[in-house]
Short mmCIF file of C-alpha atoms in Angstrom, two decimals:
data_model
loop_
_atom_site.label_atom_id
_atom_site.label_comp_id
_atom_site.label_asym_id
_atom_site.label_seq_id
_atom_site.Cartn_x
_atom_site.Cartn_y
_atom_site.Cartn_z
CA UNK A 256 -84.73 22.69 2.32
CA UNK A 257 -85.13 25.47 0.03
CA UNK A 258 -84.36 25.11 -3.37
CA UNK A 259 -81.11 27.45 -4.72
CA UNK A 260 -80.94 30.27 -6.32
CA UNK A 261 -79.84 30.62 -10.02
CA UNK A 262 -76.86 32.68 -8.38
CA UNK A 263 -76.19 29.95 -6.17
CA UNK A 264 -75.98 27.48 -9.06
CA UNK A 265 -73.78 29.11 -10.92
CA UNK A 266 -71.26 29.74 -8.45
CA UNK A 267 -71.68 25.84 -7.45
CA UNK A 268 -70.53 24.81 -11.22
CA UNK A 269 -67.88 27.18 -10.63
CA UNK A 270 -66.56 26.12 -8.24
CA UNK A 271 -66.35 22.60 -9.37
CA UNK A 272 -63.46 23.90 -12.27
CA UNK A 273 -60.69 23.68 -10.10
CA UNK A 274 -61.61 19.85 -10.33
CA UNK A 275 -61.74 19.43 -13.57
CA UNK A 276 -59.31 18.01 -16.12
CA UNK A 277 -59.39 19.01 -19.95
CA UNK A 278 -58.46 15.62 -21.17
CA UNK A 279 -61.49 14.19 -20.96
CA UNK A 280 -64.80 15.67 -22.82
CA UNK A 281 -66.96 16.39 -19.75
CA UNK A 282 -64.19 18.74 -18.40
CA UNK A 283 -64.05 20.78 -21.42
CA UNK A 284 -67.41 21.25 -21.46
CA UNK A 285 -68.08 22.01 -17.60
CA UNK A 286 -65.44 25.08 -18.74
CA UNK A 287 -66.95 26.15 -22.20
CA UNK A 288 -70.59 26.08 -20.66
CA UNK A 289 -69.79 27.81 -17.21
CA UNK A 290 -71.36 30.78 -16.79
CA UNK A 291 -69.21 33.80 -16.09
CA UNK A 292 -67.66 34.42 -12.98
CA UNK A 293 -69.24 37.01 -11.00
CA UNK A 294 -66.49 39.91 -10.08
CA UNK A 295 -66.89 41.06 -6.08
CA UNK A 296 -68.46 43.97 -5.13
CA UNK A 297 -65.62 46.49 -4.62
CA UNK A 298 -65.64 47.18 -1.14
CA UNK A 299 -63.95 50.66 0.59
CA UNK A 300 -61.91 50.26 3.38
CA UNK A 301 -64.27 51.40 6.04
CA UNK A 302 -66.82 48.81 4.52
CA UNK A 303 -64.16 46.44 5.09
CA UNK A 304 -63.44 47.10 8.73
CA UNK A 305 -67.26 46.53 8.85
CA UNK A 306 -67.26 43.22 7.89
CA UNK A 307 -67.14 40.47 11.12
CA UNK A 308 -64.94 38.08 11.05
CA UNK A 309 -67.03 35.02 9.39
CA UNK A 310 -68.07 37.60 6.58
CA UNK A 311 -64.57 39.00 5.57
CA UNK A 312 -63.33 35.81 5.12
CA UNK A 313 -65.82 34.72 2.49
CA UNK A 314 -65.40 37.93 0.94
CA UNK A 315 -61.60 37.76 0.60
CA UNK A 316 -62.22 33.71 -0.28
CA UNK A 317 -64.27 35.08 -3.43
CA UNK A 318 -61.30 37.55 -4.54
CA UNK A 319 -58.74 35.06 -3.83
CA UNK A 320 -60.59 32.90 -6.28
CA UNK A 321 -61.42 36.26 -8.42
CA UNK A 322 -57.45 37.13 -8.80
CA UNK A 323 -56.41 33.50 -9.71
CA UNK A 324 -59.12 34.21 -12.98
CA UNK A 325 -58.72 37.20 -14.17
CA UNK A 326 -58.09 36.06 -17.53
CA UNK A 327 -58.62 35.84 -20.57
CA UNK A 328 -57.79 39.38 -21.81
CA UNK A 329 -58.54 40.23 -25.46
CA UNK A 330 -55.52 41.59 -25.82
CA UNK A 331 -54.15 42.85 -29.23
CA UNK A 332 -52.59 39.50 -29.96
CA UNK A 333 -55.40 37.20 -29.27
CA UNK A 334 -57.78 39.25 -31.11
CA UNK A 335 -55.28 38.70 -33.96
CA UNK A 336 -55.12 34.65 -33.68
CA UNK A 337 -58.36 34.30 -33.12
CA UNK A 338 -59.58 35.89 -36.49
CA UNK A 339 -57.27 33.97 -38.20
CA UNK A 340 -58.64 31.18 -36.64
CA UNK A 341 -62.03 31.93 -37.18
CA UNK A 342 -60.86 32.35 -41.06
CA UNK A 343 -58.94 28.82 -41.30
CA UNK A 344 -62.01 27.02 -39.33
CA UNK A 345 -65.01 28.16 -41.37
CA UNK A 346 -63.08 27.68 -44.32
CA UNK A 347 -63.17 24.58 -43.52
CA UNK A 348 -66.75 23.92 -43.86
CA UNK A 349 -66.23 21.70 -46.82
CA UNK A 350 -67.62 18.43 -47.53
CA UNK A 351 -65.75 15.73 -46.45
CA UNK A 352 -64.40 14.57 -49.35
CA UNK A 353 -62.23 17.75 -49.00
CA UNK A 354 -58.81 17.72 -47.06
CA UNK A 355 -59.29 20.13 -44.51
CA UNK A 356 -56.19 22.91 -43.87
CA UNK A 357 -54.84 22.25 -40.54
CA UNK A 358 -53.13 25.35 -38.13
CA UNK A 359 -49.97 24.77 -36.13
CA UNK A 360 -49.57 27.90 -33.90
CA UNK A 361 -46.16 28.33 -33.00
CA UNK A 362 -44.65 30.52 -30.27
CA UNK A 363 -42.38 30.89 -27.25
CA UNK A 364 -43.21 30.54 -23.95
CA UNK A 365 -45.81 32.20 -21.51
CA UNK A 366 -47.02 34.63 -24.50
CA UNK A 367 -50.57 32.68 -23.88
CA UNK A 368 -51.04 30.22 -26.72
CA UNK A 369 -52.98 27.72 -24.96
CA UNK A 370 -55.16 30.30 -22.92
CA UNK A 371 -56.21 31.69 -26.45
CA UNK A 372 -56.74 28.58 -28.14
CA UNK A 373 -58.99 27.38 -25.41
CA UNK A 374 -60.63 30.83 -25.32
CA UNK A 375 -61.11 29.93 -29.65
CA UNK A 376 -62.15 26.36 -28.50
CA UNK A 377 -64.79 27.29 -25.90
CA UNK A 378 -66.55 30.28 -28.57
CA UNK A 379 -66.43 27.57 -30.58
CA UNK A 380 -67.88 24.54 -28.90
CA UNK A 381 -71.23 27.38 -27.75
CA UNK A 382 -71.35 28.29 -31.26
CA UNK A 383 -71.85 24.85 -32.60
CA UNK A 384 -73.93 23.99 -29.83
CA UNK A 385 -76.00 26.32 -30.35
CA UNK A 386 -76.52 26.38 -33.67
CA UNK A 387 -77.00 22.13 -33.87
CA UNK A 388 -77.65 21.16 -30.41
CA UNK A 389 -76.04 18.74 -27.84
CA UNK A 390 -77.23 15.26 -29.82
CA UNK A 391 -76.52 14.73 -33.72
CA UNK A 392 -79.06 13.59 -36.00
CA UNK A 393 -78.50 9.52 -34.80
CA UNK A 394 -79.06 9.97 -31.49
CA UNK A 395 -75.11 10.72 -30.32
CA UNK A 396 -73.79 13.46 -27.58
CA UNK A 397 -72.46 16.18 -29.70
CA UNK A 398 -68.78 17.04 -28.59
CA UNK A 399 -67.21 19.77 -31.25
CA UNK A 400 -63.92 20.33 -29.37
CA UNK A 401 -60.99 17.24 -28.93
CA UNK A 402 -58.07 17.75 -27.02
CA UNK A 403 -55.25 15.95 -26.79
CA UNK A 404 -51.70 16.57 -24.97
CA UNK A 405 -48.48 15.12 -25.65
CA UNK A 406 -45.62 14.17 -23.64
CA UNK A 407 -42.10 13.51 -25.00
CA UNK A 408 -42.63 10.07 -24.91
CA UNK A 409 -46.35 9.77 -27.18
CA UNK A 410 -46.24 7.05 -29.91
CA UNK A 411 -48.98 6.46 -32.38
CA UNK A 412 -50.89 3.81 -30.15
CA UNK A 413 -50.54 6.15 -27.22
CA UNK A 414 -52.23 9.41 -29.49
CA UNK A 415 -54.97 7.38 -30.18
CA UNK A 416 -55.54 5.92 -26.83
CA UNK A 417 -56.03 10.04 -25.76
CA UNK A 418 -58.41 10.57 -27.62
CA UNK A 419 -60.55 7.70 -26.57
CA UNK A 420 -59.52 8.32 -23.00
CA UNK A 421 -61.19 11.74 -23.96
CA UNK A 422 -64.25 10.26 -25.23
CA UNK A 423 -64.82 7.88 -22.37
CA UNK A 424 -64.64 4.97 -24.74
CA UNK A 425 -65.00 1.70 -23.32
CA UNK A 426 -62.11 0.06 -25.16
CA UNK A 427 -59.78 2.60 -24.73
CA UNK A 428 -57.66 0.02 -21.88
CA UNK A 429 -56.54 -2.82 -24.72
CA UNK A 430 -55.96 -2.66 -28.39
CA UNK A 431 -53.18 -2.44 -31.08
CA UNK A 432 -52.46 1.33 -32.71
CA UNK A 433 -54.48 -0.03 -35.34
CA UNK A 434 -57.15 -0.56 -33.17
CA UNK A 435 -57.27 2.52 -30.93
CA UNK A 436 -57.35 4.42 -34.73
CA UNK A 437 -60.35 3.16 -36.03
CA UNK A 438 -62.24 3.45 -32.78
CA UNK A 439 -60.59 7.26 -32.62
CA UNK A 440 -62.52 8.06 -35.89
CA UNK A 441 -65.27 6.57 -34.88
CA UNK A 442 -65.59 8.76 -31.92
CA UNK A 443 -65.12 11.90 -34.38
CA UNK A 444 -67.50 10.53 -36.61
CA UNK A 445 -70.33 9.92 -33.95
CA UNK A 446 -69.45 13.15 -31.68
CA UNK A 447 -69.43 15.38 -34.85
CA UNK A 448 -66.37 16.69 -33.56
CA UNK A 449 -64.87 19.75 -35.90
CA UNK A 450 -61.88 20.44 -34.14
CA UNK A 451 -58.85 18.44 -33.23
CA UNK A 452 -56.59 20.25 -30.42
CA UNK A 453 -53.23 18.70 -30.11
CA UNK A 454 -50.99 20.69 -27.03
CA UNK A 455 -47.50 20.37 -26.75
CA UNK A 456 -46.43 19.39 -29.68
CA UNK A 457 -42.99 20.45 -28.88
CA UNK A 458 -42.89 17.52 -26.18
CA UNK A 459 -42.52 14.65 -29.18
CA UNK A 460 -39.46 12.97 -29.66
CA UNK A 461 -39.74 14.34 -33.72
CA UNK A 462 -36.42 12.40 -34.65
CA UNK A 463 -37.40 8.43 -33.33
CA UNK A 464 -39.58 6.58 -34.72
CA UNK A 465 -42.44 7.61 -32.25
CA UNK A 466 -42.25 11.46 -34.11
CA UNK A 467 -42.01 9.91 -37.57
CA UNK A 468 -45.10 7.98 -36.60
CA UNK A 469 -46.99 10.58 -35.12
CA UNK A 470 -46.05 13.03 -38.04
CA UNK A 471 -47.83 10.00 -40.28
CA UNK A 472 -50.31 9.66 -37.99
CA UNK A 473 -51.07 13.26 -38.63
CA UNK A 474 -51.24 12.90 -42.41
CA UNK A 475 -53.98 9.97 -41.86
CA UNK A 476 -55.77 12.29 -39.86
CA UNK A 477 -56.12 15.72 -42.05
CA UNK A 478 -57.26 12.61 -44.86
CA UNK A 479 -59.52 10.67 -43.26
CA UNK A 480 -60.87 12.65 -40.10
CA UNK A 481 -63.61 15.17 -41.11
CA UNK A 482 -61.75 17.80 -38.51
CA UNK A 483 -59.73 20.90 -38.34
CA UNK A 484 -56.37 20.03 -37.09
CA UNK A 485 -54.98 22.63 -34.58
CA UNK A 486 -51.26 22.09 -33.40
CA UNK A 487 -49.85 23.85 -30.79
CA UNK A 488 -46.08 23.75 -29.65
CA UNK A 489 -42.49 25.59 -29.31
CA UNK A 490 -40.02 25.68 -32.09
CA UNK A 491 -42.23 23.81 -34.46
CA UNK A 492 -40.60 25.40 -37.22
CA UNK A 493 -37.10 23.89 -35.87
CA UNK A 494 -38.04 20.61 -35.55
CA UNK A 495 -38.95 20.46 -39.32
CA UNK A 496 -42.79 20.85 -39.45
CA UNK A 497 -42.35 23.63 -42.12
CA UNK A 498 -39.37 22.55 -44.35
CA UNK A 499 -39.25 19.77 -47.09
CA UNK A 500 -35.56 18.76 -45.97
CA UNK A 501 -33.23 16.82 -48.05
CA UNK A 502 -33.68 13.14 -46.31
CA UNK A 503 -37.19 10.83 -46.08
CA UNK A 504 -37.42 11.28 -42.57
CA UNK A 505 -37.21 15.24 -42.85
CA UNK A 506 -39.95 14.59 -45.80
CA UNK A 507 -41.98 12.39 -44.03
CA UNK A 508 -42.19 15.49 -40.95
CA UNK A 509 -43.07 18.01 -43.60
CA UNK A 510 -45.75 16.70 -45.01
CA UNK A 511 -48.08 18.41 -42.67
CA UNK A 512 -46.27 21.53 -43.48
CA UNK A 513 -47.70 21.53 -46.69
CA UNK A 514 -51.20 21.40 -45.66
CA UNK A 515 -50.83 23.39 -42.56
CA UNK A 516 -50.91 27.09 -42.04
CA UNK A 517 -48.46 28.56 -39.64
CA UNK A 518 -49.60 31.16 -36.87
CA UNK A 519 -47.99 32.90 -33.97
CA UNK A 520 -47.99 34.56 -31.05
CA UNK A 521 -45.60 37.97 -30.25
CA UNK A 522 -44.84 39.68 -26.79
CA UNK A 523 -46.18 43.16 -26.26
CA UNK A 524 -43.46 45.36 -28.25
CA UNK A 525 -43.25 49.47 -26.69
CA UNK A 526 -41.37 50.47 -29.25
CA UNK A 527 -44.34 51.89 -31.68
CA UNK A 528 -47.50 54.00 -30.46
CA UNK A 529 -49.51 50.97 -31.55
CA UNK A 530 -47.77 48.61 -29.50
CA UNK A 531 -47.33 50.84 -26.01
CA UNK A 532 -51.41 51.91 -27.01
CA UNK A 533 -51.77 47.90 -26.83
CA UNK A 534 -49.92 47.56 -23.99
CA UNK A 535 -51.88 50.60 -22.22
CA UNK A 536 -55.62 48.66 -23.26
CA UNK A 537 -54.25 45.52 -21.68
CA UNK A 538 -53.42 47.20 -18.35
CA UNK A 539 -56.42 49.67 -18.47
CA UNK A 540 -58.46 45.90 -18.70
CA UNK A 541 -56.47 44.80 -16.01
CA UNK A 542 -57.03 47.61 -13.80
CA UNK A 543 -60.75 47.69 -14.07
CA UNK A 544 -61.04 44.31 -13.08
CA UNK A 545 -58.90 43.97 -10.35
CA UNK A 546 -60.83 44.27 -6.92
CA UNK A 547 -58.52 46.16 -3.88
CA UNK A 548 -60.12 48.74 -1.75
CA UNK A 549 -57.48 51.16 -2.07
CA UNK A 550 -57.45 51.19 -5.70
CA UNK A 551 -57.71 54.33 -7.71
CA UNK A 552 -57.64 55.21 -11.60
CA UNK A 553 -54.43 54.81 -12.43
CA UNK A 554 -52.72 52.63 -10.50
CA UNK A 555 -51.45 49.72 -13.03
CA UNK A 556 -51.94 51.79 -16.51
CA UNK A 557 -49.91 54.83 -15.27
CA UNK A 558 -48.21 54.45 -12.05
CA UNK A 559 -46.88 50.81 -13.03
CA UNK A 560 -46.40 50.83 -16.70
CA UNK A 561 -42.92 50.50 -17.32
CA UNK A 562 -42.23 48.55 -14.15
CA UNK A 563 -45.02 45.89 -15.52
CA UNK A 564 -43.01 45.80 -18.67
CA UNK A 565 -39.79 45.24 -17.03
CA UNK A 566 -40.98 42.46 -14.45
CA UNK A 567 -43.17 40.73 -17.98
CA UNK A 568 -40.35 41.35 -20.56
CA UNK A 569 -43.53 41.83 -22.36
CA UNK A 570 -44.60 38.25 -22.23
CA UNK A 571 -49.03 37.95 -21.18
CA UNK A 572 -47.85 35.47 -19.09
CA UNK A 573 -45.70 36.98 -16.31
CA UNK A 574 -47.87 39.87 -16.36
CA UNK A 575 -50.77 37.61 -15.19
CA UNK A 576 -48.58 35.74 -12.60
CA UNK A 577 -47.07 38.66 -11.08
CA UNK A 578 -50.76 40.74 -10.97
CA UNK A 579 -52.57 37.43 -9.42
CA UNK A 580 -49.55 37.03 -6.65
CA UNK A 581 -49.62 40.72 -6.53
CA UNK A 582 -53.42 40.81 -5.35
CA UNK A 583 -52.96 37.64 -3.15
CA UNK A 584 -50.45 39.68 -1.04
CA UNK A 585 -52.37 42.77 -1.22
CA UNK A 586 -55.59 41.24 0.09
CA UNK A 587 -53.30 39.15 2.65
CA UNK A 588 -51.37 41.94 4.20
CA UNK A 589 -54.13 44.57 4.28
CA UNK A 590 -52.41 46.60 2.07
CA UNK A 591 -55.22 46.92 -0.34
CA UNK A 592 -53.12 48.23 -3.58
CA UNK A 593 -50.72 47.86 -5.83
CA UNK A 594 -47.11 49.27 -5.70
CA UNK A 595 -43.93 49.02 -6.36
CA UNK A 596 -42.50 48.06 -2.85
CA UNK A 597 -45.27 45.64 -2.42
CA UNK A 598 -44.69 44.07 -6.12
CA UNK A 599 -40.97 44.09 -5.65
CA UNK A 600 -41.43 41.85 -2.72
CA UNK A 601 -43.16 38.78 -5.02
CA UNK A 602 -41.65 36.55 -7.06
CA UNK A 603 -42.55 35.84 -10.78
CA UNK A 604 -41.16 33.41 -13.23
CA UNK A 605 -37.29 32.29 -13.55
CA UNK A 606 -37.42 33.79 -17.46
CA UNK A 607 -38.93 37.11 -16.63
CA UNK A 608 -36.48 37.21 -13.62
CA UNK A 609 -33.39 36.87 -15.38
CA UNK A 610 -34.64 39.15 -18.43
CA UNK A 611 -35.57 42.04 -16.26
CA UNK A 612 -32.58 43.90 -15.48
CA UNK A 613 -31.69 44.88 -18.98
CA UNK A 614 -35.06 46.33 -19.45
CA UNK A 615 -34.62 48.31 -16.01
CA UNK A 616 -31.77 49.89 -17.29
CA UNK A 617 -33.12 50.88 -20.55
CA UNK A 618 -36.48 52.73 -18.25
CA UNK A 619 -34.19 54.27 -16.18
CA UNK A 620 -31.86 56.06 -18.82
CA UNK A 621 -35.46 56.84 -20.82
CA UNK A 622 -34.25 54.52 -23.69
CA UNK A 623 -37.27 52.81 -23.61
CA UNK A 624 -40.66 53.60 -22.43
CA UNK A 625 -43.86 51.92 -22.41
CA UNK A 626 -46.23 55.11 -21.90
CA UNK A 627 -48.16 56.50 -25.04
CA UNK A 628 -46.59 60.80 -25.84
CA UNK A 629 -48.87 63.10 -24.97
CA UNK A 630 -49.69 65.74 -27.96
CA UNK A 631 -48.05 68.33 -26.54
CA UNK A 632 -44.22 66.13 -27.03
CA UNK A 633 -45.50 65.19 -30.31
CA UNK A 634 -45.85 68.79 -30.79
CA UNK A 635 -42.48 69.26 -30.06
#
């Protein structure tokens, strides 16, 4: 048996993500480290109809599979976050006597804040890899990224029990909060981990005891753990992460506030040049990458602008959706392209949905566009 090619290894490891879970360290890392995905050749329609059978269907198999991933974009607002991440982080680099300054980005829904943070996470984990190497100076695996996600029901015991369950420890199964704690640091200690990733921080319960615990829980970690402490959630600033209050419980939730730097994410706003220039970039990205054999320059930047707004509301992640079902029915039904018939005829999220109408109405009476003016209006 012939031994495979570096190609052939790569797109093996690839294809071994869609198995992969993020709660656990070795599923992190299989992401961070994978190599990038190899875009299809773009293929005219009389190559196409030269394919046989067998060989057509691997090569729409590798753009179904290219479609689903477009992403990450840099778009304007992840360049943004992830400089001020990049700012709070190596800050950071104090000696551990120090309390680090912990982040809680907080922002709506599908505007991409756990795509960026994992995009920060994974530059991140190769950076400190590469600059210490996989094993510490004792002998340990080096793991620089934790994750943890919470559901609505997540007590203190149950935090700590993620992040074993991430590290693989052996005594994650039995223990008192206490317990799982101590062993919790211990893993940071040993790993070298730097940053601390808690998801869904809008799922706690803030107002039981479970969210005044976790909110203390949080406290012991910025003082004791030498990490970075990166929250992530919706309405954050509702739920009294950022305000003193005038009760002990609303104290006891704020004390993170005072250590913790708030960051956001916004939807694509047409209603400067810098934002519809913004929004242009992201579909000109978009556009390059996609792979249809009746594309042509154009096609999403120009032709689809202001539809793509409408369908989005502006929000990174309803554009995504609706491009990746887009393409799936493009490459399905032969049609090789994208349009507005074909586009009108897939379904995108329930929010975008219900929000696009009023948008419509606004393109159509030229209230609102999202294309940049050419000199010659500005002129006028």
């Amino acid at each position: 048996m012939s031994k495979p090619t570096r190609a052939q290894a790569e797109d093996d490891l690839r294809s071994r993500l869609d198995h992969l879970t993020l709660s656990r360290k070795e599923g992190f890392a299989r992401l961070a480290e994978a190599p990038r995905r190899i875009r299809p050749e773009l293929l005219s329609q009389r190559q196409l109809k030269k394919l046989c059978e067998e060989a057509l269907a691997e090569y729409n198999r590798a753009r179904r599979q290219w479609h689903a991933n477009l992403g990450p974009l840099g778009t304007p607002q992840m360049k943004a976050l992830h400089e001020d991440l990049w700012d709070i982080f190596d800050s950071n680099d104090q000696d551990s006597d120090k309390v680090k300054g912990g982040i809680a980005l907080d922002a709506f829904p599908g505007l991409g804040k756990t795509t960026a943070v994992l995009a920060f996470a994974h530059k991140l984990h190769r950076r400190v890899i590469r600059e210490e190497g996989k094993f510490t100076d004792a002998g340990h695996e080096r793991w620089p990224v934790c994750r943890v996600g919470l559901t609505s029901n997540t007590g203190m015991r149950d935090f700590n029990r993620a992040i074993l369950e991430y590290f693989g420890h052996p005594g994650r199964h039995r223990g008192t909060a206490a317990d799982f704690g101590y062993r919790a640091l211990d893993c940071v200690l040993s790993a070298e981990t730097k940053l601390l990733i808690v998801d869904d921080l809008h799922f706690l319960r803030w107002r039981n005891m479970s969210g005044i615990e976790v909110s203390n829980h949080f406290k012991y970690i910025a003082n004791e753990f030498p990490v970075t402490l990166l929250m992530v959630g919706v309405g954050l600033e509702k739920r009294g992460l950022f305000t003193e209050g005038s009760t002990y419980e609303d104290g006891v939730l704020a004390q993170t506030g005072r250590r913790t730097t708030r960051l956001g994410m916004e939807p694509f706003d047409i209603k400067t040049g810098q934002g519809r220039r913004g929004w242009r970039d992201t579909l000109l990205a978009i556009e390059e990458r996609v792979v249809l054999a009746n594309k042509y320059p154009g096609m999403i930047a120009d032709d689809l602008s202001d539809y793509l707004f409408a369908r989005s509301t502006g929000h990174i992640g309803s554009l995504m959706t609706l491009i990746n079902r887009g393409c799936q029915r493009a490459v399905r039904t032969g049609a090789e392209r994208l349009d507005e018939d074909l586009l009108s005829s897939v379904k995108n999220d329930a929010a975008s949905e219900e929000a696009r109408r009023e948008l419509e109405l606004a393109f159509e009476t030229g209230k609102l566009t999202s294309r940049l003016k050419s000199p010659s209006r500005k002129a006028a």
